[in-house]
Short mmCIF file of C-alpha atoms and ligand atoms in Angstrom, two decimals:
data_model
loop_
_atom_site.label_atom_id
_atom_site.label_comp_id
_atom_site.label_asym_id
_atom_site.label_seq_id
_atom_site.Cartn_x
_atom_site.Cartn_y
_atom_site.Cartn_z
CA MET V 149 5.23 -6.66 -17.82
CA LYS V 150 2.55 -8.79 -19.49
CA LYS V 151 5.13 -10.07 -21.95
CA VAL V 152 7.40 -11.29 -19.14
CA LEU V 153 4.54 -13.09 -17.41
CA ALA V 154 3.38 -14.68 -20.64
CA SER V 155 6.83 -15.95 -21.60
CA VAL V 156 7.40 -17.42 -18.15
CA ALA V 157 3.99 -19.11 -18.25
CA VAL V 158 4.88 -20.75 -21.55
CA LEU V 159 8.25 -21.86 -20.25
CA CYS V 160 6.67 -23.11 -17.09
CA ALA V 161 4.07 -25.21 -18.90
CA GLY V 162 6.90 -27.09 -20.56
CA VAL V 163 8.93 -27.56 -17.40
CA LEU V 164 6.40 -28.35 -14.72
CA SER V 165 4.31 -31.48 -14.51
CA PRO V 166 0.54 -31.02 -14.86
CA ALA V 167 0.11 -32.49 -11.38
CA LEU V 168 2.17 -29.69 -9.80
CA HIS V 169 0.09 -27.10 -11.64
CA ALA V 170 -3.15 -28.64 -10.45
CA SER V 171 -2.04 -28.69 -6.81
CA SER V 172 -0.49 -25.23 -6.59
CA ALA V 173 -2.50 -22.42 -5.14
CA GLN V 174 -3.50 -19.38 -7.13
CA ALA V 175 -2.76 -16.22 -5.18
CA ALA V 176 -5.20 -13.30 -5.03
CA LEU V 177 -2.93 -10.71 -6.56
CA PRO V 178 -3.15 -6.95 -6.96
CA ARG V 179 -3.43 -5.76 -10.55
CA ALA V 180 0.04 -5.29 -12.04
CA ALA V 181 1.02 -1.68 -12.76
CA ALA V 182 4.77 -1.11 -12.97
CA VAL V 183 4.43 2.66 -12.54
CA PRO V 184 5.12 5.05 -9.64
CA GLY V 185 2.42 4.34 -7.04
CA GLY V 186 1.74 0.94 -8.58
CA VAL V 187 2.69 -2.68 -8.01
CA ALA V 188 5.09 -4.75 -10.14
CA LEU V 189 4.53 -8.52 -10.30
CA LEU V 190 7.83 -10.19 -11.12
CA PRO V 191 8.15 -13.97 -11.62
CA LEU V 192 11.11 -15.51 -9.80
CA GLY V 193 10.94 -19.06 -11.16
CA ALA V 194 9.18 -22.33 -10.50
CA VAL V 195 8.44 -23.51 -6.97
CA ALA V 196 10.52 -26.63 -6.26
CA ALA V 197 9.13 -29.17 -3.81
CA ASP V 198 11.70 -28.72 -1.02
CA ALA V 199 12.99 -25.21 -1.74
CA GLU V 200 12.44 -22.30 0.63
CA ARG V 201 10.63 -19.17 -0.41
CA PRO V 202 13.15 -16.77 -2.06
CA ARG V 203 13.97 -13.63 -0.09
CA VAL V 204 13.82 -10.44 -2.10
CA TRP V 205 14.84 -6.83 -1.48
CA PHE V 206 14.06 -3.63 -3.36
CA GLY V 207 16.69 -1.19 -2.07
CA GLU V 208 16.74 -1.61 1.71
CA GLN V 209 13.20 -2.98 1.90
CA GLN V 210 12.29 -6.64 1.93
CA VAL V 211 9.66 -7.52 -0.66
CA LEU V 212 6.56 -9.72 -0.45
CA VAL V 213 6.98 -13.05 -2.24
CA THR V 214 3.99 -15.27 -2.90
CA GLU V 215 3.31 -18.55 -4.63
CA ASP V 216 1.08 -18.31 -7.67
CA THR V 217 0.23 -21.37 -9.79
CA GLY V 218 3.58 -23.06 -9.30
CA GLN V 219 5.64 -19.85 -9.56
CA TRP V 220 7.30 -17.65 -6.98
CA LEU V 221 6.21 -14.11 -7.60
CA ALA V 222 7.67 -10.89 -6.14
CA VAL V 223 4.93 -8.35 -5.42
CA VAL V 224 6.78 -5.03 -5.39
CA GLY V 225 5.32 -1.74 -4.19
CA LEU V 226 6.58 1.30 -6.14
CA ALA V 227 6.49 4.62 -4.31
CA LEU V 228 5.07 7.67 -6.11
CA ASP V 229 8.58 9.18 -6.30
CA THR V 230 10.11 6.10 -7.98
CA PRO V 231 11.85 7.36 -11.12
CA ALA V 232 10.72 5.77 -14.38
CA GLY V 233 13.35 3.54 -15.96
CA GLU V 234 15.40 0.46 -15.02
CA HIS V 235 15.36 -0.85 -11.46
CA GLU V 236 16.54 -4.03 -9.85
CA LEU V 237 15.64 -6.45 -7.09
CA ARG V 238 18.07 -8.48 -5.04
CA VAL V 239 16.85 -12.09 -5.03
CA GLN V 240 18.26 -14.62 -2.58
CA THR V 241 17.51 -18.29 -3.32
CA SER V 242 19.16 -21.09 -1.29
CA GLY V 243 22.05 -18.86 -0.25
CA GLU V 244 22.71 -17.46 -3.72
CA THR V 245 22.03 -13.83 -4.55
CA ARG V 246 21.16 -12.56 -8.00
CA ARG V 247 19.87 -9.31 -9.47
CA LEU V 248 16.59 -9.10 -11.31
CA ARG V 249 16.10 -6.07 -13.51
CA PHE V 250 12.70 -4.61 -14.25
CA ARG V 251 11.24 -1.47 -15.79
CA VAL V 252 9.09 1.20 -14.25
CA ASP V 253 7.00 3.22 -16.72
CA THR V 254 5.82 6.80 -16.29
CA ARG V 255 2.35 7.73 -15.11
CA GLU V 256 0.85 11.19 -15.06
CA TYR V 257 -1.61 11.57 -12.22
CA PRO V 258 -4.27 14.31 -12.38
CA GLU V 259 -3.73 17.70 -10.75
CA GLN V 260 -5.96 19.35 -8.20
CA ARG V 261 -5.71 23.07 -7.44
CA ILE V 262 -7.29 24.29 -4.26
CA THR V 263 -7.64 27.89 -3.11
CA ILE V 264 -7.75 28.40 0.63
CA LYS V 265 -8.58 31.96 1.76
CA ASP V 266 -7.09 31.61 5.26
CA SER V 267 -3.38 31.23 4.50
CA SER V 268 -2.60 30.30 8.13
CA LYS V 269 -4.17 26.92 7.27
CA VAL V 270 -1.61 26.45 4.52
CA GLN V 271 1.49 27.85 6.27
CA LEU V 272 2.19 25.87 9.43
CA SER V 273 3.40 27.56 12.61
CA ALA V 274 6.92 26.61 13.80
CA SER V 275 5.55 24.39 16.56
CA ASP V 276 3.05 22.63 14.24
CA LEU V 277 5.83 22.11 11.72
CA ALA V 278 8.12 20.57 14.37
CA ARG V 279 5.31 18.24 15.48
CA ALA V 280 4.48 17.22 11.91
CA GLU V 281 8.15 16.50 11.16
CA ALA V 282 8.58 14.30 14.25
CA GLU V 283 5.42 12.40 13.33
CA PHE V 284 6.60 11.96 9.77
CA ALA V 285 9.60 10.00 11.13
CA THR V 286 7.29 7.81 13.25
CA ILE V 287 5.06 7.11 10.24
CA GLN V 288 8.08 6.29 8.06
CA GLN V 289 9.19 3.73 10.62
CA LEU V 290 5.75 2.11 10.79
CA LYS V 291 5.56 1.96 6.98
CA ARG V 292 8.86 0.03 6.87
CA HIS V 293 7.74 -2.55 9.43
CA TRP V 294 8.35 -6.15 8.34
CA ARG V 295 6.72 -9.21 9.90
CA GLU V 296 7.37 -12.55 8.28
CA ALA V 297 4.09 -14.41 7.70
CA THR V 298 3.23 -17.70 5.99
CA ASP V 299 0.55 -16.02 3.94
CA THR V 300 -0.71 -12.52 3.19
CA ASP V 301 -4.27 -11.88 2.05
CA MET V 302 -3.94 -9.34 -0.77
CA ALA V 303 -7.63 -9.39 -1.78
CA LEU V 304 -8.60 -6.22 0.08
CA ILE V 305 -12.12 -4.95 0.64
CA LEU V 306 -13.19 -1.31 0.87
CA PRO V 307 -12.94 -0.41 4.57
CA ALA V 308 -16.02 1.88 4.51
CA ARG V 309 -19.24 2.28 2.57
CA GLY V 310 -19.39 5.66 0.87
CA ARG V 311 -18.63 7.76 -2.17
CA PRO V 312 -14.98 7.88 -3.28
CA THR V 313 -13.94 11.55 -3.11
CA GLY V 314 -10.20 11.49 -3.58
CA ARG V 315 -8.28 9.04 -5.66
CA PHE V 316 -4.69 7.96 -5.24
CA GLY V 317 -1.84 9.92 -6.79
CA VAL V 318 -3.60 13.27 -7.35
CA ARG V 319 -1.00 16.08 -7.38
CA ARG V 320 -2.29 18.78 -5.09
CA PHE V 321 -1.59 22.50 -5.08
CA PHE V 322 -2.79 24.73 -2.23
CA ASN V 323 -2.89 28.39 -3.31
CA GLY V 324 -0.55 27.49 -6.17
CA GLU V 325 2.00 25.79 -3.89
CA PRO V 326 2.73 22.13 -4.54
CA ARG V 327 1.90 19.75 -1.70
CA SER V 328 2.73 16.07 -1.42
CA PRO V 329 0.59 13.98 -3.78
CA HIS V 330 -2.45 12.18 -2.39
CA ALA V 331 -1.07 8.82 -1.25
CA GLY V 332 -4.39 7.22 -0.39
CA PHE V 333 -8.03 6.77 -1.27
CA ASP V 334 -10.73 8.96 0.32
CA ILE V 335 -14.23 7.76 1.05
CA ALA V 336 -16.88 10.30 2.12
CA VAL V 337 -18.73 8.96 5.17
CA PRO V 338 -20.59 10.57 8.03
CA ARG V 339 -18.90 10.89 11.40
CA GLY V 340 -19.35 7.63 13.32
CA ALA V 341 -19.55 5.44 10.20
CA THR V 342 -18.07 1.97 10.58
CA VAL V 343 -14.47 1.47 9.46
CA SER V 344 -13.53 -2.18 8.91
CA ALA V 345 -10.26 -4.03 8.38
CA ASP V 346 -9.57 -4.42 4.64
CA ALA V 347 -8.03 -7.87 5.30
CA ALA V 348 -6.93 -10.05 8.19
CA GLY V 349 -3.92 -8.86 10.15
CA ARG V 350 -2.49 -7.55 13.37
CA VAL V 351 -2.88 -3.99 14.64
CA LEU V 352 0.57 -2.43 14.40
CA ALA V 353 -0.23 0.94 15.97
CA VAL V 354 -3.02 3.30 16.96
CA ASP V 355 -1.85 6.89 17.16
CA GLU V 356 -2.90 10.54 16.91
CA PHE V 357 -1.18 12.67 14.26
CA PHE V 358 -1.25 16.36 13.31
CA PHE V 359 -2.22 15.80 9.65
CA ASN V 360 -3.73 12.29 9.70
CA GLY V 361 -5.60 12.57 13.01
CA LYS V 362 -6.47 9.35 14.81
CA THR V 363 -4.89 6.61 12.75
CA ILE V 364 -4.85 2.80 12.83
CA PHE V 365 -2.13 0.75 11.13
CA VAL V 366 -2.97 -2.89 10.34
CA ASP V 367 -0.07 -5.19 9.45
CA HIS V 368 -1.06 -7.99 7.06
CA GLY V 369 2.37 -9.60 7.10
CA ASN V 370 5.30 -9.59 4.65
CA GLY V 371 5.33 -5.81 4.31
CA LEU V 372 1.66 -5.23 3.41
CA ILE V 373 0.22 -2.63 5.79
CA SER V 374 -2.99 -0.62 5.68
CA MET V 375 -3.60 2.74 7.29
CA TYR V 376 -6.94 4.34 8.27
CA CYS V 377 -6.88 8.07 9.03
CA HIS V 378 -9.01 10.94 10.44
CA LEU V 379 -10.90 8.51 12.69
CA ASP V 380 -13.28 9.62 15.42
CA ARG V 381 -12.47 6.59 17.52
CA SER V 382 -10.62 3.30 17.42
CA SER V 383 -12.04 0.07 18.81
CA VAL V 384 -8.73 -1.82 18.63
CA GLN V 385 -5.27 -1.44 20.09
CA ALA V 386 -1.74 -2.34 19.04
CA GLY V 387 -1.20 -6.09 19.10
CA ASP V 388 -4.86 -7.03 18.46
CA THR V 389 -5.56 -9.61 15.77
CA VAL V 390 -8.27 -8.57 13.31
CA VAL V 391 -10.21 -10.47 10.66
CA LYS V 392 -11.26 -9.11 7.28
CA GLY V 393 -14.38 -6.97 7.57
CA GLN V 394 -14.15 -6.61 11.35
CA GLN V 395 -14.99 -3.15 12.69
CA ILE V 396 -11.82 -1.45 13.90
CA GLY V 397 -13.10 2.07 14.46
CA GLU V 398 -15.43 4.90 13.48
CA ALA V 399 -14.80 7.52 10.82
CA GLY V 400 -14.45 11.19 11.67
CA MET V 401 -12.49 14.30 10.77
CA SER V 402 -9.64 14.32 13.27
CA GLY V 403 -6.36 15.90 12.17
CA ARG V 404 -6.37 18.14 9.09
CA ALA V 405 -9.61 17.22 7.38
CA THR V 406 -12.12 19.58 5.81
CA GLY V 407 -15.01 17.20 6.48
CA PRO V 408 -15.70 13.70 7.78
CA HIS V 409 -14.14 11.06 5.55
CA LEU V 410 -11.95 7.99 5.69
CA HIS V 411 -8.47 8.31 4.21
CA TRP V 412 -7.26 4.78 3.46
CA SER V 413 -3.68 4.03 2.46
CA VAL V 414 -2.05 0.77 1.44
CA ILE V 415 1.68 0.29 2.00
CA LEU V 416 3.80 -2.39 0.36
CA ASN V 417 7.52 -2.76 1.13
CA GLY V 418 7.45 0.72 2.64
CA ALA V 419 5.83 2.34 -0.43
CA MET V 420 2.39 3.92 -0.51
CA VAL V 421 0.62 2.30 -3.44
CA ASP V 422 -2.77 2.67 -5.12
CA PRO V 423 -5.31 0.83 -2.90
CA GLU V 424 -7.66 0.35 -5.87
CA LEU V 425 -5.18 -2.14 -7.38
CA PHE V 426 -6.03 -4.51 -4.50
CA LEU V 427 -9.82 -4.34 -4.88
CA SER V 428 -11.77 -6.84 -6.91
CA ASP V 429 -14.45 -5.27 -9.13
CA ARG V 430 -17.06 -6.78 -6.86
CA SER V 431 -15.72 -5.18 -3.67
CA LYS V 432 -15.49 -1.78 -5.44
CA ARG V 433 -19.28 -1.74 -5.77
CA ARG V 434 -19.70 -2.08 -2.03
ZN1 ZN A 574 -6.97 11.40 1.73
#
């Protein structure tokens, strides 16, 4: 990945005028990690004065494209179940479509084995299972939401002040049975603690789910969406515009939570990705 970026930068320095470089904006980008659960940053070529932003798809999902120092850059979310190996994007520039191949490397996330004495908490009843399955479909739909926006702020801030207690990607086993990996970042906070928007956006949905409890989805535009779960209450509703750092709710332990905490997920082109990739070192110390 680094090699690709470096070679394009060299090429670009020879092709573009210094004036264009000086005037072009530098995007706040997530850290590149072309691994399952990570984000690939793929250069698409120099920004021409009158050309439209390229449109890019990864499978069925449209991909965020940003301008970074005179280059168009695809910012591609890679779901945890993305197989390692060769993948390709579909890139549409001024009516022409081309394929752009890229590589996804392997990543081994740590394991967590939890023993729960009351097995009824692990095995869902038929009615709970039916509810959870219906909600899964709703959540999938929200994750795939696309709203075209001129700009997307990708410099996220931690949405709550507290101790991180569960990192992204951990492979969980309950009583030896594999469960879906942890697709978010947990922050231990007392019930009622302030939960703030990680960046500016529009509230996509506020809903109540079996596993995730009271949940807010904030749409940042161009396929970047954040999700805040197990809330005690929400102070926003669907359609509201929010600014970065604005209080959107209070933390709690609604849904299936063993204690009060905020579960924070970041979604990019429909894929749950590691939220920590979007934090600057400064905001991590919050
Ligand atoms: Zn969590």
